[in-house]
Coordinates of C-alpha atoms and ligand atoms in Angstrom, one line a residue:
M283 CA 8.6 -34.1 -4.7
R284 CA 5.0 -32.8 -4.2
L285 CA 4.3 -29.7 -2.2
G286 CA 1.8 -31.8 -0.1
R287 CA 4.8 -33.7 1.3
I288 CA 7.0 -30.8 2.6
G289 CA 4.3 -28.3 3.6
E290 CA 4.2 -24.5 3.6
F291 CA 7.1 -23.7 6.0
A292 CA 9.7 -26.0 4.4
L293 CA 8.7 -24.5 1.1
I294 CA 9.1 -20.9 2.3
R295 CA 12.6 -21.8 3.6
R296 CA 13.5 -23.2 0.2
L297 CA 12.2 -20.2 -1.6
A298 CA 13.9 -17.8 0.7
R299 CA 17.3 -19.1 -0.7
H300 CA 16.3 -17.7 -4.1
C301 CA 15.3 -14.3 -3.0
P302 CA 17.7 -11.5 -3.9
T303 CA 18.2 -8.6 -1.6
N304 CA 19.4 -5.0 -1.9
P305 CA 20.8 -2.4 0.5
A306 CA 17.4 -0.9 1.2
L307 CA 16.0 -4.2 2.4
L308 CA 17.0 -4.3 6.1
L309 CA 15.1 -7.5 6.9
G310 CA 13.7 -9.9 4.3
I311 CA 12.0 -13.2 4.6
G312 CA 11.6 -14.9 8.0
D313 CA 9.8 -12.5 10.3
D314 CA 6.2 -11.2 10.3
A315 CA 7.0 -8.3 7.9
A316 CA 9.9 -7.1 5.7
V317 CA 11.7 -4.0 7.0
L318 CA 12.8 -1.4 4.4
S319 CA 15.0 1.6 5.0
A320 CA 12.7 4.7 4.5
P321 CA 13.8 6.1 1.2
R322 CA 14.5 9.8 0.8
A323 CA 12.2 10.1 -2.1
P324 CA 9.6 12.7 -3.1
A325 CA 7.0 9.9 -3.4
L326 CA 6.6 6.1 -3.4
L327 CA 5.1 4.1 -6.2
W328 CA 3.2 0.9 -5.5
T329 CA 1.7 -1.5 -8.0
T330 CA 0.4 -5.1 -8.1
D331 CA -0.6 -7.7 -10.7
L332 CA -2.4 -10.9 -10.2
L333 CA -1.8 -13.9 -12.6
V334 CA -4.4 -16.7 -12.7
E335 CA -3.8 -20.0 -14.4
G336 CA -6.2 -20.4 -17.4
I337 CA -6.8 -16.7 -17.5
H338 CA -3.3 -15.1 -17.8
F339 CA -1.2 -18.1 -18.7
R340 CA -1.5 -21.7 -19.8
R341 CA 0.7 -24.3 -18.3
S342 CA 1.0 -26.0 -21.7
W343 CA 3.5 -23.4 -23.0
T344 CA 4.5 -21.5 -19.9
R345 CA 7.4 -22.8 -17.8
F346 CA 7.3 -21.9 -14.2
Y347 CA 10.7 -20.1 -14.6
D348 CA 9.3 -17.9 -17.4
L349 CA 6.1 -17.2 -15.4
G350 CA 8.1 -15.9 -12.4
A351 CA 10.4 -13.7 -14.5
K352 CA 7.4 -12.2 -16.4
A353 CA 5.4 -11.6 -13.3
I354 CA 8.2 -9.5 -11.9
A355 CA 9.0 -7.7 -15.2
V356 CA 5.4 -6.5 -15.9
N357 CA 5.2 -4.9 -12.4
L358 CA 8.6 -3.2 -13.0
S359 CA 7.2 -1.8 -16.3
D360 CA 4.3 -0.2 -14.4
V361 CA 6.7 1.6 -12.0
A362 CA 8.9 2.7 -14.9
A363 CA 5.9 4.1 -16.8
M364 CA 5.3 6.4 -13.8
G365 CA 8.9 7.6 -13.9
G366 CA 10.0 5.7 -10.9
T367 CA 12.7 3.2 -10.0
P368 CA 11.5 -0.2 -8.6
R369 CA 13.1 -1.3 -5.4
H370 CA 11.2 -4.2 -3.6
A371 CA 8.8 -7.0 -4.6
L372 CA 6.4 -9.2 -2.7
V373 CA 5.3 -12.5 -4.2
S374 CA 2.2 -14.3 -3.1
L375 CA 1.4 -17.8 -4.3
A376 CA -1.6 -20.2 -4.2
L377 CA -0.6 -23.7 -5.4
P378 CA -2.4 -27.0 -5.6
A379 CA -0.9 -29.5 -3.2
Q380 CA 0.2 -31.8 -6.0
T381 CA 2.5 -29.1 -7.5
A382 CA 6.1 -30.2 -7.7
V383 CA 8.5 -28.4 -5.3
E384 CA 11.1 -28.2 -8.1
E385 CA 8.6 -26.3 -10.2
V386 CA 8.0 -23.7 -7.5
E387 CA 11.7 -23.3 -7.1
A388 CA 12.0 -22.8 -10.8
L389 CA 9.3 -20.1 -10.5
Y390 CA 11.5 -18.4 -7.9
R391 CA 14.6 -18.6 -10.0
G392 CA 12.7 -16.7 -12.6
C393 CA 11.6 -14.1 -10.1
R394 CA 15.2 -13.9 -8.8
D395 CA 16.7 -13.4 -12.3
A396 CA 14.3 -10.6 -13.2
C397 CA 14.8 -8.9 -9.8
L398 CA 18.6 -9.1 -10.0
R399 CA 18.6 -7.6 -13.5
Y400 CA 16.8 -4.5 -12.2
G401 CA 18.3 -4.3 -8.7
V402 CA 15.0 -5.2 -7.0
S403 CA 14.8 -7.2 -3.7
L404 CA 12.3 -10.0 -3.1
A405 CA 11.3 -9.0 0.4
G406 CA 8.6 -11.5 1.2
G407 CA 5.2 -12.8 0.3
D408 CA 2.5 -15.3 1.3
T409 CA 1.8 -18.9 0.5
S410 CA -1.4 -20.8 0.4
R411 CA -2.8 -24.0 -0.9
S412 CA -5.2 -23.6 -3.9
P413 CA -8.0 -26.1 -4.6
K414 CA -7.4 -25.8 -8.3
G415 CA -4.9 -23.9 -10.5
V416 CA -1.9 -21.6 -9.7
F417 CA -2.4 -18.0 -8.6
L418 CA 0.6 -15.7 -8.5
S419 CA 0.4 -12.1 -7.2
V420 CA 3.4 -9.8 -7.4
S421 CA 3.5 -6.3 -5.8
V422 CA 6.3 -3.9 -6.4
L423 CA 7.3 -0.8 -4.4
G424 CA 9.3 1.9 -6.2
V425 CA 10.7 5.4 -5.5
A426 CA 9.7 8.4 -7.6
G427 CA 12.5 10.5 -9.2
K428 CA 12.3 14.2 -9.9
G429 CA 8.6 14.2 -10.7
L430 CA 6.0 11.7 -11.9
L431 CA 4.8 10.6 -15.3
R432 CA 1.1 10.6 -15.6
R433 CA -1.2 9.5 -18.5
S434 CA -2.9 12.9 -18.3
G435 CA -0.3 15.5 -19.3
A436 CA -0.2 15.3 -23.1
R437 CA -0.9 18.5 -25.0
A438 CA -1.6 19.3 -28.7
G439 CA 1.7 19.6 -30.6
D440 CA 3.6 17.2 -28.3
V441 CA 5.6 14.5 -30.1
V442 CA 4.6 10.8 -29.5
F443 CA 7.6 8.5 -28.8
V444 CA 7.9 4.8 -28.2
T445 CA 10.9 2.8 -27.0
G446 CA 12.2 -0.3 -28.7
T447 CA 10.1 -2.1 -31.3
L448 CA 6.5 -3.1 -31.2
G449 CA 4.6 -6.3 -32.1
D450 CA 7.3 -8.8 -31.3
A451 CA 5.6 -10.3 -28.2
A452 CA 2.2 -10.7 -30.0
A453 CA 3.9 -12.3 -33.0
G454 CA 5.8 -14.6 -30.5
L455 CA 2.5 -15.6 -28.9
A456 CA 1.0 -16.4 -32.3
L457 CA 4.0 -18.7 -32.9
L458 CA 3.5 -20.4 -29.5
R459 CA -0.2 -20.8 -30.2
A460 CA 0.6 -22.4 -33.5
G461 CA 2.6 -25.1 -31.6
R462 CA 6.2 -23.9 -32.0
T463 CA 8.6 -25.1 -29.2
P464 CA 9.3 -22.3 -26.8
P465 CA 13.0 -21.4 -26.4
R466 CA 14.5 -22.1 -23.0
R467 CA 16.7 -19.3 -21.9
R468 CA 17.7 -17.5 -18.7
Y469 CA 15.9 -14.2 -18.4
G470 CA 17.8 -11.5 -20.3
G471 CA 19.7 -14.1 -22.3
G472 CA 19.7 -13.9 -26.1
V473 CA 18.6 -16.5 -28.7
R474 CA 19.4 -17.1 -32.4
G475 CA 16.7 -17.2 -35.0
H476 CA 13.9 -14.9 -35.7
E477 CA 11.0 -17.1 -34.6
K478 CA 12.8 -17.9 -31.3
T479 CA 13.6 -14.2 -30.8
L480 CA 9.9 -13.4 -31.1
M481 CA 8.8 -16.1 -28.7
L482 CA 11.3 -15.0 -26.2
R483 CA 10.0 -11.5 -26.4
H484 CA 6.6 -12.8 -25.3
L485 CA 8.0 -15.1 -22.6
H486 CA 10.7 -12.7 -21.2
P487 CA 9.6 -9.0 -21.6
L488 CA 12.6 -6.7 -20.9
P489 CA 11.0 -3.3 -20.0
P490 CA 13.3 -0.3 -20.4
V491 CA 13.0 0.4 -16.7
G492 CA 16.0 2.8 -16.6
V493 CA 14.4 5.1 -19.1
G494 CA 11.3 5.8 -16.9
G495 CA 13.2 8.1 -14.5
R496 CA 15.1 9.9 -17.2
L497 CA 11.8 11.0 -18.8
C498 CA 10.8 12.9 -15.7
G499 CA 10.8 16.7 -16.3
L500 CA 10.8 16.1 -20.1
A501 CA 7.9 13.9 -21.0
S502 CA 4.4 15.4 -20.6
A503 CA 2.7 12.0 -20.3
A504 CA 3.6 8.3 -20.3
I505 CA 2.1 4.8 -20.3
D506 CA 3.6 1.3 -20.8
V507 CA 2.4 -0.7 -23.8
S508 CA 0.7 -3.7 -22.4
D509 CA -2.5 -3.8 -24.4
G510 CA -1.1 -2.7 -27.8
L511 CA -0.1 0.7 -29.2
V512 CA -3.5 1.8 -30.4
A513 CA -5.3 0.8 -27.1
D514 CA -2.6 2.3 -24.8
L515 CA -2.3 5.5 -26.8
G516 CA -6.1 5.7 -26.6
H517 CA -5.8 5.5 -22.8
L518 CA -3.2 8.2 -22.7
C519 CA -5.3 10.4 -25.0
R520 CA -8.5 9.9 -23.0
S521 CA -6.7 10.8 -19.8
S522 CA -5.2 13.9 -21.4
G523 CA -8.3 15.0 -23.2
V524 CA -6.5 15.1 -26.6
G525 CA -6.1 13.0 -29.7
A526 CA -3.1 11.6 -31.6
E527 CA -2.0 11.0 -35.2
I528 CA 0.4 8.1 -35.8
R529 CA 2.5 7.7 -38.9
L530 CA 2.4 4.0 -39.7
D531 CA 5.7 4.1 -41.7
A532 CA 7.4 5.4 -38.5
V533 CA 6.2 2.6 -36.2
P534 CA 9.4 0.7 -35.2
L535 CA 9.3 -3.0 -36.3
S536 CA 12.1 -5.4 -35.5
P537 CA 14.0 -7.4 -38.2
S538 CA 12.6 -10.6 -36.6
L539 CA 9.0 -9.5 -36.9
L540 CA 9.5 -8.4 -40.6
A541 CA 11.2 -11.7 -41.4
V542 CA 8.6 -13.9 -39.7
A543 CA 5.4 -11.9 -40.6
P544 CA 4.9 -13.5 -44.0
R545 CA 4.4 -16.8 -42.2
L546 CA 1.9 -15.4 -39.7
P547 CA -1.8 -15.0 -40.1
R548 CA -1.6 -11.1 -39.8
E549 CA 0.5 -8.4 -41.2
A550 CA 3.5 -7.2 -39.1
L551 CA 1.9 -3.8 -38.6
A552 CA -1.3 -5.4 -37.1
Y553 CA 0.9 -7.1 -34.4
A554 CA 2.6 -3.8 -33.7
L555 CA -0.6 -1.8 -33.4
H556 CA -3.0 -4.2 -31.8
G557 CA -0.8 -6.9 -30.2
G558 CA -0.1 -6.6 -26.5
E559 CA 2.6 -7.3 -24.0
D560 CA 5.4 -5.3 -25.6
Y561 CA 6.1 -3.5 -22.2
Q562 CA 7.8 -0.6 -24.0
L563 CA 7.3 2.9 -22.9
L564 CA 4.9 5.2 -24.9
F565 CA 5.3 8.9 -24.0
T566 CA 4.7 12.4 -25.3
V567 CA 7.3 15.2 -25.3
P568 CA 6.8 19.0 -26.1
P569 CA 8.7 19.8 -29.3
Q570 CA 11.1 22.2 -27.5
R571 CA 12.3 19.4 -25.2
V572 CA 12.9 16.7 -27.8
A573 CA 16.6 17.6 -28.3
R574 CA 17.1 17.4 -24.5
L575 CA 15.3 14.0 -24.4
R576 CA 17.6 12.6 -27.0
R577 CA 20.7 13.8 -25.2
R578 CA 19.4 12.3 -21.9
L579 CA 18.7 8.9 -23.4
R580 CA 22.1 8.7 -25.2
G581 CA 24.1 5.8 -23.8
T582 CA 21.2 4.0 -22.3
G583 CA 21.2 1.4 -25.2
V584 CA 17.4 2.0 -25.5
S585 CA 16.2 3.3 -28.9
V586 CA 13.3 5.8 -29.0
T587 CA 11.3 6.5 -32.1
A588 CA 9.0 9.5 -32.9
I589 CA 5.9 8.0 -34.3
G590 CA 3.4 10.8 -34.4
T591 CA 1.9 13.9 -32.9
V592 CA -0.7 14.9 -30.2
V593 CA -3.6 16.8 -31.7
A594 CA -6.4 18.7 -29.9
S595 CA -9.1 16.8 -31.6
P596 CA -10.6 14.3 -32.4
R597 CA -10.1 12.6 -29.0
C598 CA -9.0 9.4 -30.7
V599 CA -6.0 7.8 -32.4
V600 CA -5.8 8.5 -36.2
L601 CA -3.4 6.4 -38.3
R602 CA -1.8 7.8 -41.5
D603 CA 0.3 6.1 -44.1
A604 CA 3.6 7.5 -45.5
R605 CA 1.7 9.9 -47.9
G606 CA -0.4 11.2 -45.0
R607 CA -3.6 9.4 -46.0
R608 CA -5.8 8.2 -43.2
V609 CA -5.9 4.4 -42.9
R610 CA -7.8 2.0 -40.9
V611 CA -5.9 -0.9 -39.5
L612 CA -7.9 -4.0 -38.9
R613 CA -6.7 -6.6 -36.5
E614 CA -6.3 -8.9 -39.5
G615 CA -4.4 -6.4 -41.5
Y616 CA -4.9 -2.9 -42.7
E617 CA -6.8 -1.2 -45.5
H618 CA -7.2 2.3 -46.7
F619 CA -10.2 4.4 -45.8
R620 CA -11.1 4.9 -49.4
R621 CA -13.5 7.8 -48.8
E622 CA -10.8 9.8 -47.1
E623 CA -8.0 9.2 -49.6
S624 CA -6.7 12.4 -51.1
P625 CA -7.6 12.5 -54.9
Ligands
ADP147 P1 2.1 -15.2 8.3 O1 1.8 -16.3 9.3 O2 2.2 -13.9 8.9 O3 1.3 -15.3 7.0 P2 4.2 -16.6 6.9 O4 4.5 -17.8 7.6 O5 3.2 -16.6 5.7 O6 3.7 -15.5 7.9 O7 5.5 -15.9 6.3 C1 6.7 -15.9 7.0 C2 7.7 -15.2 6.2 O8 7.9 -15.8 4.9 C3 7.4 -13.8 5.9 O9 8.6 -13.0 6.0 C4 6.8 -13.8 4.5 O10 7.1 -12.6 3.8 C5 7.7 -14.9 3.9 N1 6.9 -15.6 2.8 C6 5.8 -16.4 2.9 N2 5.4 -16.8 1.7 C7 6.3 -16.4 0.8 C8 6.5 -16.5 -0.6 N3 5.7 -17.2 -1.4 N4 7.5 -15.8 -1.2 C9 8.4 -15.1 -0.4 N5 8.3 -15.0 0.9 C10 7.3 -15.6 1.5
MG148 MG1 1.3 -16.4 5.4

């Protein structure tokens, strides 16, 4: 059934059935505004992301379900990167009239599954017709814990950490671009096979949201890895007025990436350093707090890896191999900086 047949209000009533709630949502969909209980929090965090068909996603390999789940997940990642806990989401949609109602419901099932996994309510939104293409805007409200994580607090000598593994999502995207069939899974579900695992990492990012709050008071700076390790560490360094040195042999790569990389156009490390959309947390910790950090993250099921050190200068990201030699990693692969190799 096409949207044009049922109209806006019947659509909203259908979508409302998919929207999860939580105790802090006093009034959800159906009135002029959502009503939230005022949280007793030191501060609120508020973020939004706009997804445009043809710019951020292609209908050819993006199912509506996956689009909904990912749109929620990337916003939750931003709240976590500030040290907060996400609580409520708003979803605004612009859809061509010929869109199938079933597809929009699938999109909301994706939103619902991602919200449920992280305890977030879907408190409302807005709906409009679009002359061409799908637009999806999600905004998420979160509460700050004991402090905030900014990009700007890193100091020389701090240890650079990253959660999980890097490069999987970018490698998964390369597989999708090459025409592999995307796996169909519920958000948060697993899949067998290395190629499918990588594609799922692109389609269903699972940001380590619970870790964000635990970093407060320990991490000096944090950012989520959405544009790739080198780019996002660069943002953090610029905000903090410092540089960083990364040990390439320490960068965490998944068994799936290592298994599939020989069949991909680039080396595994190139995906980890320059590929985007990992939605892992990248953060810096003063050395004297590292032991406390490891204790605090024990039992979360999230791995963290020390990959380098913050330096006073230069104000850029320097990459070194296992022997400490400076290397340049190209997007296509990496090569040594011959001039700077130690004799
Ligand atoms: P208004 O006339 O003020 O724009 P709407 O009719 O758009 O009001 O919205 C009515 C209710 O439906 C509100 O609670 C709003 O949050 C909710 N709503 C509208 N569109 C969506 C959507 N795409 N997803 C979730 N809730 C929605
Ligand atoms: Mg409206």
